[in-house]
Short mmCIF file of C-alpha atoms and ligand atoms in Angstrom, two decimals:
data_model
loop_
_atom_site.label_atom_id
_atom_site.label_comp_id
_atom_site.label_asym_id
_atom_site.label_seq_id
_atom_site.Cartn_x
_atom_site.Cartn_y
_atom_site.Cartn_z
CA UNK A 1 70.63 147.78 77.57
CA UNK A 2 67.52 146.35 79.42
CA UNK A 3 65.96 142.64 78.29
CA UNK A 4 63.02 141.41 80.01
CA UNK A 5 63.21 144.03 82.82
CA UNK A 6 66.26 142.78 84.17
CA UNK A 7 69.67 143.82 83.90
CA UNK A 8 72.33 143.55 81.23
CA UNK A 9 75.86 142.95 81.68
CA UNK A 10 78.36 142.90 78.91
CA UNK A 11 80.83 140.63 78.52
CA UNK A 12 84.40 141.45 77.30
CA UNK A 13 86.06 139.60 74.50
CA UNK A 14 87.74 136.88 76.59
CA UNK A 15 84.21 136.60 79.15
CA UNK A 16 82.59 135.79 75.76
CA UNK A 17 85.69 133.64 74.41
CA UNK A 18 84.91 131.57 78.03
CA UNK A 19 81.17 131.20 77.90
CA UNK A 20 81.49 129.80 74.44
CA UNK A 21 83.92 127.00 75.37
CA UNK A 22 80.82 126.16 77.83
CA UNK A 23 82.48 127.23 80.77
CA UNK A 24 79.62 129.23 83.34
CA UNK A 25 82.25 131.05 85.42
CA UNK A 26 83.50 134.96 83.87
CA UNK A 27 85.54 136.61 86.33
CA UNK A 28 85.13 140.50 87.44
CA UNK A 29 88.42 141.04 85.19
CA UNK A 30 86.52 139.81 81.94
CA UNK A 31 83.24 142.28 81.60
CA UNK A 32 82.84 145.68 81.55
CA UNK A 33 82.57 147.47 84.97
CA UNK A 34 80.44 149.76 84.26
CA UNK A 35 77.65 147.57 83.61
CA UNK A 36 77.41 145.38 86.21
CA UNK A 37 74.78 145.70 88.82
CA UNK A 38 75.41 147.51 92.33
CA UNK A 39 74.07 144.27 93.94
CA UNK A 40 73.72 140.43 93.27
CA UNK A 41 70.47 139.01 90.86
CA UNK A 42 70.14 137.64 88.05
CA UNK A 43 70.97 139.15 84.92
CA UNK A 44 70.98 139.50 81.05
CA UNK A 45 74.11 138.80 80.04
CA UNK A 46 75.52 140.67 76.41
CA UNK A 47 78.30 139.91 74.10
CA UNK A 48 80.62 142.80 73.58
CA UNK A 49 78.25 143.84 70.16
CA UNK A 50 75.30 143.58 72.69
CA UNK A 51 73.59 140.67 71.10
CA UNK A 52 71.75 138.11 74.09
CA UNK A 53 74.33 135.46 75.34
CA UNK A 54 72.20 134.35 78.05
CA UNK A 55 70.99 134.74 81.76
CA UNK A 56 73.39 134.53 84.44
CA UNK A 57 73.93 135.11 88.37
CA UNK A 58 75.44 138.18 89.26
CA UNK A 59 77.94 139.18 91.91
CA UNK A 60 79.44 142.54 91.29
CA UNK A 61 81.50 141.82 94.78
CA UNK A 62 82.70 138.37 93.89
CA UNK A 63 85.74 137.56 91.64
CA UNK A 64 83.69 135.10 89.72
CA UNK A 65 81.27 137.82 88.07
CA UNK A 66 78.68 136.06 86.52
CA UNK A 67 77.78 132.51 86.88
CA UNK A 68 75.86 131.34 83.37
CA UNK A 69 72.35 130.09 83.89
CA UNK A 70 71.27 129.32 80.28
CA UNK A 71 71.51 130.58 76.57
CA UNK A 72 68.17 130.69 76.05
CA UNK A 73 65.91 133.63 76.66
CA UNK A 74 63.76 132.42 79.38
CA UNK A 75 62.53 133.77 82.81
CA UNK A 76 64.87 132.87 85.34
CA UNK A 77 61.88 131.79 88.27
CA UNK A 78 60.78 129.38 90.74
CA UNK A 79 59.50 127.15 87.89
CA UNK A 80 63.88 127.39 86.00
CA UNK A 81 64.98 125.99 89.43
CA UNK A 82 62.45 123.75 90.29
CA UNK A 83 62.91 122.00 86.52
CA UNK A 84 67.29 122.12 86.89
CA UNK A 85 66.45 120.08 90.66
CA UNK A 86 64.40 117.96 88.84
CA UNK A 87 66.62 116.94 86.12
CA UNK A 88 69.09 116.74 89.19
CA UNK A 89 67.22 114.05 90.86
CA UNK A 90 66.24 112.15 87.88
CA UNK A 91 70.16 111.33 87.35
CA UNK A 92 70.40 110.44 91.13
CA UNK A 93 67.63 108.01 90.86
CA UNK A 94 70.02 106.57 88.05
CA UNK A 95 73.60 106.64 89.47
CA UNK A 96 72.86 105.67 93.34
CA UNK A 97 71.24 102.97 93.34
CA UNK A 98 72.12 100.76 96.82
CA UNK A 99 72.90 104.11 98.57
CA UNK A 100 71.35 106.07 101.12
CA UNK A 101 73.65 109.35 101.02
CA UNK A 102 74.52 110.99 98.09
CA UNK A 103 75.44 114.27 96.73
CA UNK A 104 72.07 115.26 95.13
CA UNK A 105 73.26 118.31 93.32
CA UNK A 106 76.48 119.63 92.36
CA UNK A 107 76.83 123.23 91.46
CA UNK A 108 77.91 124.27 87.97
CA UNK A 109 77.93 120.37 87.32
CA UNK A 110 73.76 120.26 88.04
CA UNK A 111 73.08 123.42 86.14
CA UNK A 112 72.81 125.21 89.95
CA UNK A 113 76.23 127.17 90.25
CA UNK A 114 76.57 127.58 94.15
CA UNK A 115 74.15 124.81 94.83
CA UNK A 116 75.13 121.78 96.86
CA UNK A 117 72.72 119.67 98.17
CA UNK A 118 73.40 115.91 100.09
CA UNK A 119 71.38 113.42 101.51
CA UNK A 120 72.18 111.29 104.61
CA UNK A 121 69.24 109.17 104.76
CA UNK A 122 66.42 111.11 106.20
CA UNK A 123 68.32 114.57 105.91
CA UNK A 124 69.33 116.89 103.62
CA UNK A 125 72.21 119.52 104.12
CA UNK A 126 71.94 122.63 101.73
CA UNK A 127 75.04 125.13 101.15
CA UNK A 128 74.40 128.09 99.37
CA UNK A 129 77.43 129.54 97.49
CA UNK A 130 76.13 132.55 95.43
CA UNK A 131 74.24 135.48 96.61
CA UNK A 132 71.69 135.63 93.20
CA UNK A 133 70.39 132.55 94.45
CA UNK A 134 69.60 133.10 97.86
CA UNK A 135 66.10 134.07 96.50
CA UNK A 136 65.11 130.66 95.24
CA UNK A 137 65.84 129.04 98.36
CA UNK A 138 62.39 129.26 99.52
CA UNK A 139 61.29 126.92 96.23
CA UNK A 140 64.39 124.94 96.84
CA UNK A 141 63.35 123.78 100.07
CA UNK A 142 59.60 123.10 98.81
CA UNK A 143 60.61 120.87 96.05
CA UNK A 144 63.42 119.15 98.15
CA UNK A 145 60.73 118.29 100.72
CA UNK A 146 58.43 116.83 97.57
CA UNK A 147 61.15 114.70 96.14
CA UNK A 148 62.66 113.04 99.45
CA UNK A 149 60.24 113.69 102.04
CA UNK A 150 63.21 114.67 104.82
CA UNK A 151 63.03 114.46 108.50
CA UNK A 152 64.94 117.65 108.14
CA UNK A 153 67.06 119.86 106.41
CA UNK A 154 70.18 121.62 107.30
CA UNK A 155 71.30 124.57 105.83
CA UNK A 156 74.83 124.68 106.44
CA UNK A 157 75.84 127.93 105.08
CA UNK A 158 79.53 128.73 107.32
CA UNK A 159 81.63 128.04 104.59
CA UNK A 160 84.49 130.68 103.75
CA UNK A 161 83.17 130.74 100.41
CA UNK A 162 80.38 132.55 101.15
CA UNK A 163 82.77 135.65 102.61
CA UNK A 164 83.72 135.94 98.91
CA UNK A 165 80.08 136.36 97.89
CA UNK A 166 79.41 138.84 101.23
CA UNK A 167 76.88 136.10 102.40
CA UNK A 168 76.80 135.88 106.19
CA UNK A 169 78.03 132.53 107.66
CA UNK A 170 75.18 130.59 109.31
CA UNK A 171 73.98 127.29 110.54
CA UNK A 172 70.66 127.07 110.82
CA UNK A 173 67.59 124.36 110.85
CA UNK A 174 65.49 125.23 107.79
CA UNK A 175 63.26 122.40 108.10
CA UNK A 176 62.26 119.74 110.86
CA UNK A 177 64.29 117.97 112.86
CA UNK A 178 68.49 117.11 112.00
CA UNK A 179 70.24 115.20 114.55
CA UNK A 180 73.83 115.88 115.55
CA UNK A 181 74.90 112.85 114.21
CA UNK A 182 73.24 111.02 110.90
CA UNK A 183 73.74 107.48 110.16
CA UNK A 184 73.48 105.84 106.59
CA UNK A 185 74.74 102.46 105.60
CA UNK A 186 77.23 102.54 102.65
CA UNK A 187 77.59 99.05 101.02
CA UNK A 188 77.96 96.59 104.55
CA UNK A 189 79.07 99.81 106.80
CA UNK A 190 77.17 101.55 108.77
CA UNK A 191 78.76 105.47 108.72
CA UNK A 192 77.99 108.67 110.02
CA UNK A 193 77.85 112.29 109.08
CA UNK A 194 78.04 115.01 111.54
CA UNK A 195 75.81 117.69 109.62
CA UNK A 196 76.09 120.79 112.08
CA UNK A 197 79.97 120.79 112.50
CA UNK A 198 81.90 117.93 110.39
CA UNK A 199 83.83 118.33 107.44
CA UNK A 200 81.97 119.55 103.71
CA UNK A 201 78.28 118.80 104.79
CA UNK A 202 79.06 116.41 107.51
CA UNK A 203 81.42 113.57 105.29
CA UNK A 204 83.15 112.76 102.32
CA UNK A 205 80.00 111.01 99.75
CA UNK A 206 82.74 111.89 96.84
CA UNK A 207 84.39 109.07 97.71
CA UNK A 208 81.04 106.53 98.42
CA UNK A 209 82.33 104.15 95.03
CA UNK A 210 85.89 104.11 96.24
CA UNK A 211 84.90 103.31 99.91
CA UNK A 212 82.66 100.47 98.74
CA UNK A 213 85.58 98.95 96.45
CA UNK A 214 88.49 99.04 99.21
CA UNK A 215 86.13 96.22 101.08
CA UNK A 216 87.27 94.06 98.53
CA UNK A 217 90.85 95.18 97.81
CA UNK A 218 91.80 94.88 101.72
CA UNK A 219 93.58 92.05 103.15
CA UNK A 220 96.47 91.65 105.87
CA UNK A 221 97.60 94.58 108.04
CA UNK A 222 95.44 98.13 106.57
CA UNK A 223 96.50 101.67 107.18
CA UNK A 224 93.50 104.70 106.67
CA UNK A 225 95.69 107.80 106.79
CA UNK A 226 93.22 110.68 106.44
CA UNK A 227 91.04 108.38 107.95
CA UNK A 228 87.91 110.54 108.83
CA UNK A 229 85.10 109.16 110.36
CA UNK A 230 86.50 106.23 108.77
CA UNK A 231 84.57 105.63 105.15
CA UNK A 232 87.25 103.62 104.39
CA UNK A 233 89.03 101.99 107.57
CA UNK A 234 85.33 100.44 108.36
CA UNK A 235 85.55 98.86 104.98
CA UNK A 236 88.79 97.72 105.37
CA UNK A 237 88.11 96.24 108.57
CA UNK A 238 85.88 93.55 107.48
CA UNK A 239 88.36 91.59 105.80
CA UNK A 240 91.96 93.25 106.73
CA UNK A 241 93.14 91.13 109.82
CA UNK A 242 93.59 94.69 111.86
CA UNK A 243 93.19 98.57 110.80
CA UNK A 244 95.40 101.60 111.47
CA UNK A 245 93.28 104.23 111.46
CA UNK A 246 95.48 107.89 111.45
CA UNK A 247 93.31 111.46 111.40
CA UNK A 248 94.69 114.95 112.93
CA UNK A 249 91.07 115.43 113.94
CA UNK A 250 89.90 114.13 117.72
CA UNK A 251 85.77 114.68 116.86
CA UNK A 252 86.51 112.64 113.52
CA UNK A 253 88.68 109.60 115.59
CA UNK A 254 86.06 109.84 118.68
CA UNK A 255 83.50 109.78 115.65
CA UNK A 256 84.99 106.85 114.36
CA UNK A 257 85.43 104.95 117.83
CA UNK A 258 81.71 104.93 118.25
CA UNK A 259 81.31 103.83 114.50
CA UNK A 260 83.72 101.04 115.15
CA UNK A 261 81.56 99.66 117.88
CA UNK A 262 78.59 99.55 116.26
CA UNK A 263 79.89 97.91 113.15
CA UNK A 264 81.69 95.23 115.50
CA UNK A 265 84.57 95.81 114.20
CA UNK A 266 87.35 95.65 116.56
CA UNK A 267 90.28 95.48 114.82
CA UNK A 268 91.05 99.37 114.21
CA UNK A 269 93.43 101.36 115.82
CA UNK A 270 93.19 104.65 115.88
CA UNK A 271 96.01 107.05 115.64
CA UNK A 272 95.28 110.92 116.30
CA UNK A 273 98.60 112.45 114.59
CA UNK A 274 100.19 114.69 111.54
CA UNK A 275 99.90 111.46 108.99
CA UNK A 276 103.20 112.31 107.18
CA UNK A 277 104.79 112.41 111.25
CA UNK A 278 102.90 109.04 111.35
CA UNK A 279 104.05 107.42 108.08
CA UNK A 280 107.97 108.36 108.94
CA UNK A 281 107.27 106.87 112.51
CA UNK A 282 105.84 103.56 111.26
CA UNK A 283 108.59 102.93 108.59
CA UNK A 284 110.97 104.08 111.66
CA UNK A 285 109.81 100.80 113.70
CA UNK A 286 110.22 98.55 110.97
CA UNK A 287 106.39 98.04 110.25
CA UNK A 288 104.77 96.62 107.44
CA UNK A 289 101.61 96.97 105.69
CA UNK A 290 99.39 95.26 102.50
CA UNK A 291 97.18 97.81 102.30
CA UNK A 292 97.08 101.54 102.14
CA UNK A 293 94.61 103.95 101.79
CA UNK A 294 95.71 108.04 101.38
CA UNK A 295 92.67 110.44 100.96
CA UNK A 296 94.71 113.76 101.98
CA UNK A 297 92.77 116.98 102.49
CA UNK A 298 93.69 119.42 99.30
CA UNK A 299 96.60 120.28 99.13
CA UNK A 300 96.71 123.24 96.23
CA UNK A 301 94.18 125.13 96.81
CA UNK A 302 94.98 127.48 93.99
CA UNK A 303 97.33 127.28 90.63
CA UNK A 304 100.33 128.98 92.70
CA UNK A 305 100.55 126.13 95.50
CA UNK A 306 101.11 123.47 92.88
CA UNK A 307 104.75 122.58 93.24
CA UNK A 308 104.52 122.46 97.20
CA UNK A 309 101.65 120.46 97.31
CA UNK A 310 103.00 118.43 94.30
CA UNK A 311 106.19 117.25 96.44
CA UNK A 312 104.00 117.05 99.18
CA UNK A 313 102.14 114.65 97.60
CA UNK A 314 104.81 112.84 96.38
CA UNK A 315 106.66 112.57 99.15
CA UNK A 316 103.45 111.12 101.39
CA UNK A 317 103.34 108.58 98.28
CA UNK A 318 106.74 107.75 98.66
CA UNK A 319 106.62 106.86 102.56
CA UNK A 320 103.60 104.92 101.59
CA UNK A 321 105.25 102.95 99.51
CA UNK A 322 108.40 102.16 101.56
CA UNK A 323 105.49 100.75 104.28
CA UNK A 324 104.52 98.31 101.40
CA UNK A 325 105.77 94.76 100.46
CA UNK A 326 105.32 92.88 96.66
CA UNK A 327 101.71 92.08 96.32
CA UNK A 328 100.90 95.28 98.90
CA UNK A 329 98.52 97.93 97.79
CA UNK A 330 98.03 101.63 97.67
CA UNK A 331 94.95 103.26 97.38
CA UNK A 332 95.86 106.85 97.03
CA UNK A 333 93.89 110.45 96.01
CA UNK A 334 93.86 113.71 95.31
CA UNK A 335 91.16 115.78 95.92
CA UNK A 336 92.93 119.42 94.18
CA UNK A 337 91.73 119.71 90.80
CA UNK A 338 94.58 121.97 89.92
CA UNK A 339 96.40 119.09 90.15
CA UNK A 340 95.26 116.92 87.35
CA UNK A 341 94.93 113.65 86.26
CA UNK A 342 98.54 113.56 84.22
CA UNK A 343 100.20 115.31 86.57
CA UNK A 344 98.72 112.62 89.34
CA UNK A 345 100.02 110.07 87.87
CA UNK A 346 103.53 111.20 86.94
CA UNK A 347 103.80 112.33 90.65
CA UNK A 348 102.88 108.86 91.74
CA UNK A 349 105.54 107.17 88.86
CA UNK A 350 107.97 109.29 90.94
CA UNK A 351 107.08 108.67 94.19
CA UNK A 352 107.47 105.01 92.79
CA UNK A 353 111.09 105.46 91.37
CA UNK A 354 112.64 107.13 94.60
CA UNK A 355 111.05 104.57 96.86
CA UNK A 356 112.54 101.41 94.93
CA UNK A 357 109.18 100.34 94.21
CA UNK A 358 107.65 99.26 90.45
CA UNK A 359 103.49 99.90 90.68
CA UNK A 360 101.17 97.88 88.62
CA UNK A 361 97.91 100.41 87.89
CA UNK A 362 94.97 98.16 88.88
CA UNK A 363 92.16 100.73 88.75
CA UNK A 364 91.98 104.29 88.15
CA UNK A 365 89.03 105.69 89.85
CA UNK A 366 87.37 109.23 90.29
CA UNK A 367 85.15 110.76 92.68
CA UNK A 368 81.53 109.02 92.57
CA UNK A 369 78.56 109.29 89.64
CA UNK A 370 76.65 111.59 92.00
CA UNK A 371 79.60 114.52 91.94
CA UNK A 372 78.91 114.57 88.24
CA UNK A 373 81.54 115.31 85.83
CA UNK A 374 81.18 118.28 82.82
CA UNK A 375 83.50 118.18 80.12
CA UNK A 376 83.41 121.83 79.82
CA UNK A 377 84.01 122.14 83.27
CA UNK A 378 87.65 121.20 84.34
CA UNK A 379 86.91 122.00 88.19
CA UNK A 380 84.08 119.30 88.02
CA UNK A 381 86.54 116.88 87.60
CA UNK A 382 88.39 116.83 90.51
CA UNK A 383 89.28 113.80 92.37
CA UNK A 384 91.78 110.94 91.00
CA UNK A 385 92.15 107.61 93.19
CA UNK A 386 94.66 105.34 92.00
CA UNK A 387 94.68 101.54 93.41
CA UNK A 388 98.20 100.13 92.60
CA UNK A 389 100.11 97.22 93.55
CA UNK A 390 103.41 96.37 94.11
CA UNK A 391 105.35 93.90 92.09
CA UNK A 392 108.57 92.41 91.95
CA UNK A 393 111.23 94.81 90.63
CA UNK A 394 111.26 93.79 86.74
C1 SAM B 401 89.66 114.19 102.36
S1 SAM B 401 89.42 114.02 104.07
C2 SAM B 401 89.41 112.30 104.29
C3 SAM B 401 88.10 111.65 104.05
C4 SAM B 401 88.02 110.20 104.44
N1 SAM B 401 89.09 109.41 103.89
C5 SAM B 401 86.70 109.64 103.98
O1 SAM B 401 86.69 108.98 102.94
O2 SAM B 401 85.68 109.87 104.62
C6 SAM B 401 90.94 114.50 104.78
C7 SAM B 401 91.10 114.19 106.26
O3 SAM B 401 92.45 114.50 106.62
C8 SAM B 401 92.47 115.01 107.93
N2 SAM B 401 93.74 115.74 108.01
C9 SAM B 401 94.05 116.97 107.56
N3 SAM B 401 95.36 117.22 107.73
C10 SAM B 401 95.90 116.11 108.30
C11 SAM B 401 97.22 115.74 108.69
N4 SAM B 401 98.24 116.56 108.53
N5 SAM B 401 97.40 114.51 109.22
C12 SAM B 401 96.37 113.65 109.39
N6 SAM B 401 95.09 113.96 109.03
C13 SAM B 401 94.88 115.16 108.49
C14 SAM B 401 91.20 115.80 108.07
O4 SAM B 401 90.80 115.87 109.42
C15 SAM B 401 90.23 114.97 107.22
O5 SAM B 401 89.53 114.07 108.03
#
């Protein structure tokens, strides 16, 4: 069945059951083979009786078939995705206010599935995760350029992802100029962001908000395990009396160094090791800490890795707990959103329990505005960050 000269792919019962609970994704498994297209585009997309359900972006090689556009029978063109980065910037201009990096669009939870855009200041780093779109990069870039006026963009296309949707893996300048390194101030700290070969799209802006707010939790002796290039050690080192710093990544400590010095803050330490090694070591010599920050890389990066990287969690939890005094606080995330929120916290209640240790909740926190959150969409919703303290055993 042809609509508007495109083509029509048909969902099964449980594809349509999905896109009706407002969820974009249908996986390969869920519409019929035989009508999906031999390459990626956009297409029609049909309930089983063949009525319209919408327009969608196709990838007959990718396990995640179809990626809903809209419901609504208009032309999927330059003018669709210039509107959706619109709409995109308009909530940025209300939700990061102060900052100069920011995530300014999201994927799924921007309307753009496979779209990621962030800004460092001057720069903007674009990843590309689904082959229909590739097409409306070209407009993409235009309208970013009209909106922020960049010094450059980045298109930072190497991640594995993309071998999913048979997209090469590329770095590549796409417009102007990009440094190697970026810098950006983030509440009182100046950071970095290392666009062409650091982590995501050169750092963590999920976790801008949280960084921000650990300036004023910190106090005492601080430990950053996970550190990075440091979002949240730099914070902590303008009122902590000294930083630990602890990341199994040399560019990210050497990164961090240099960060250090021009902040003046000389009261981190960094620690290139295996943070759980680290943790066992500390509590080993005796040492003490008041504050605590864990931002651990994912740790379940599918359904099946849940129980490891549950007692994984846990037990990181636990050590950082036993490092911890009464009035001493842990700041501690998960980034996996198969892990969720319930099961967070019940991990941390445990981790509390075996280490002797009774947690007040002070704050529970989530990744920042500009990672926006869709109720429909449980993997929008993704990072927890808990900021307990500990009290006297009741
Ligand atoms: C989620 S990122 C941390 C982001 C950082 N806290 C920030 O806010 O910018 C996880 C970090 O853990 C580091 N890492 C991964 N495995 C590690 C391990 N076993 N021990 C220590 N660091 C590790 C990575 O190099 C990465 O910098």
């Amino acid at each position: 069945v042809l609509a508007w000269g495109v083509h029509a792919v048909r969902l099964k019962a449980k594809g349509l059951r999905r896109v009706m609970r407002d969820h974009p994704w249908v996986f390969d498994g869920d519409v019929v083979a035989a009508s999906l297209p031999s390459a990626p585009q956009i297409v029609d997309v049909l309930a089983p009786d063949t009525s319209f359900v919408g327009r969608a972006l196709c990838n007959p090689r990718s396990k995640i078939a179809l990626r809903l556009l809209t419901r609504d029978r208009v032309p999927i063109d330059d003018a669709f995705v210039a509107a959706r980065l619109e709409a995109a910037v308009r909530y940025r201009e209300r939700v990061t206010a102060g900052y100069e990096a920011y995530r300014v669009v999201h994927s799924e939870a921007d309307g753009l599935p496979g779209l990621t855009v962030d800004r460092y200041a001057e720069v903007l780093v674009v990843q590309v995760h689904a082959a229909a779109l590739e097409p409306f990069v070209p407009v993409l870039l235009d309208e970013l350029r009209r909106h922020y006026q960049p010094r450059g963009i980045l298109g930072r296309n190497d991640a594995e992802v993309r071998r999913l949707e048979g997209l090469p893996q590329t770095v590549e300048l796409l417009y102007g100029e990009v440094p190697e390194v970026v810098y950006y101030r983030e509440g009182e700290v100046r950071l970095a962001a290392a666009p062409y070969t650091g982590q995501k799209t050169g750092a963590f802006l999920d976790q801008r908000e949280n960084h921000v707010r650990a300036f004023e939790l910190a106090f005492g002796r601080a430990l950053d395990a996970f550190c990075y290039h440091g979002g949240f050690a730099l914070q902590l080192a303008r009122r902590a009396e000294r930083v630990v710093a602890i990341d199994s990544s040399a560019a990210a400590l050497e990164q961090l160094k240099a960060l250090a010095r021009e902040n003046g803050a000389n009261n981190i330490q960094t620690v290139r090791a295996d943070a759980m090694g680290a943790l066992r070591l500390l509590q080993g010599r005796g040492e003490r800490f008041d504050v605590i920050v864990l931002d651990p890389p994912a740790f379940a990066k599918g359904r099946a890795q849940l129980p490891r990287a549950t007692a994984g969690y846990k037990e990181l939890n636990l050590r950082a707990l036993k490092l911890l005094d009464v009035r001493g606080r842990l700041v501690t995330a998960s980034c996996s959103h198969h892990l969720d929120e319930a099961a967070f916290y019940a991990m941390l209640a445990e981790a509390a329990a075996d280490a002797g240790r009774t947690v007040r909740v002070l704050e529970r926190r989530h990744q920042a505005a500009c990672h926006p959150e869709i109720l429909s969409i449980p993997e929008t919703r993704y990072l927890k960050l808990a900021v307990l303290e500990v009290v006297a055993t009741f």
